[in-house]
Amino acid sequence: MPNQILMLQARQRLSDDHLAVNEVMEQLLTALDNNDVQASYFKLDLLWARLAVHIRAEHLHLFPAVTSRLSEAQVIVESLRADHDFFMRELARAIGILRELIKTITRAGDDLKLAAVGDAVREIEKRLATHNEIEESQIYRWSSTILTEPEQLELLARINAELENRPPRFSEEAWANSL
Ligand SMILES: [Fe+2]
Ligand SMILES: [Fe+2]
């Protein structure tokens, strides 16, 4: 049953998570375009948290599993890590701006600040698209070819546990983005 085996791969789980994170990103951009500060803040916070657990799963479990077998992967992993630092840094900055805006919502110049957040998020979106493509076509693919089947199952279990590490400020529905 090839489909069942495919479903059991860490590669598939993480690729699905890329799509889920993209959906949050699209909703955030819509909220920003609508000048909806509250919804923007909520989606941005969710995006940051979902991306943070995804990145943690890659750092702690996926990347070491691949680089320990394939030293050539090291260079790619280094640049993927630099991308992760960029995403987290820029998202934290955007959250800082929105947090201030929520306190003082009607001040002149707020539109400019929201636009700045939109620009930052679009930059992140662009870099994330390339980043995810590199992961899916290289690191993720390698994880499904160099690891044995039991190793892949173990990796999947670790990644699942990491991705389910929901910060308590989010309800289950909010975390699944199904509100
Ligand atoms: Fe990544
Ligand atoms: Fe990823």
mmCIF file of N, CA and C and ligand atoms in Angstrom, residues 14 18 54 58 84 131-132 135 140, ligand 2:
data_model
loop_
_atom_site.group_PDB
_atom_site.id
_atom_site.type_symbol
_atom_site.label_atom_id
_atom_site.label_comp_id
_atom_site.label_asym_id
_atom_site.label_seq_id
_atom_site.Cartn_x
_atom_site.Cartn_y
_atom_site.Cartn_z
ATOM 1 N N LEU A 14 5.896 17.272 7.212
ATOM 2 C CA LEU A 14 6.482 18.613 7.202
ATOM 3 C C LEU A 14 6.032 19.410 5.976
ATOM 4 N N HIS A 18 4.064 22.986 5.817
ATOM 5 C CA HIS A 18 4.391 24.169 4.992
ATOM 6 C C HIS A 18 3.100 24.777 4.438
ATOM 7 N N HIS A 54 7.657 24.456 13.878
ATOM 8 C CA HIS A 54 8.119 23.801 12.642
ATOM 9 C C HIS A 54 9.659 23.856 12.570
ATOM 10 N N GLU A 58 12.599 20.878 12.743
ATOM 11 C CA GLU A 58 13.666 20.695 11.749
ATOM 12 C C GLU A 58 15.047 20.714 12.406
ATOM 13 N N HIS A 84 15.937 30.555 8.806
ATOM 14 C CA HIS A 84 15.117 30.441 10.021
ATOM 15 C C HIS A 84 15.361 31.632 10.955
ATOM 16 N N HIS A 131 12.762 28.898 0.462
ATOM 17 C CA HIS A 131 13.264 28.057 1.549
ATOM 18 C C HIS A 131 12.542 26.701 1.559
ATOM 19 N N ASN A 132 11.214 26.745 1.494
ATOM 20 C CA ASN A 132 10.428 25.515 1.553
ATOM 21 C C ASN A 132 10.685 24.637 0.330
ATOM 22 N N GLU A 135 13.939 22.877 0.900
ATOM 23 C CA GLU A 135 13.760 21.793 1.872
ATOM 24 C C GLU A 135 13.066 20.585 1.245
ATOM 25 N N TYR A 140 14.164 17.171 2.740
ATOM 26 C CA TYR A 140 13.021 16.299 3.019
ATOM 27 C C TYR A 140 13.124 15.024 2.172
HETATM 28 FE FE FE B 2 10.258 23.464 6.663
#
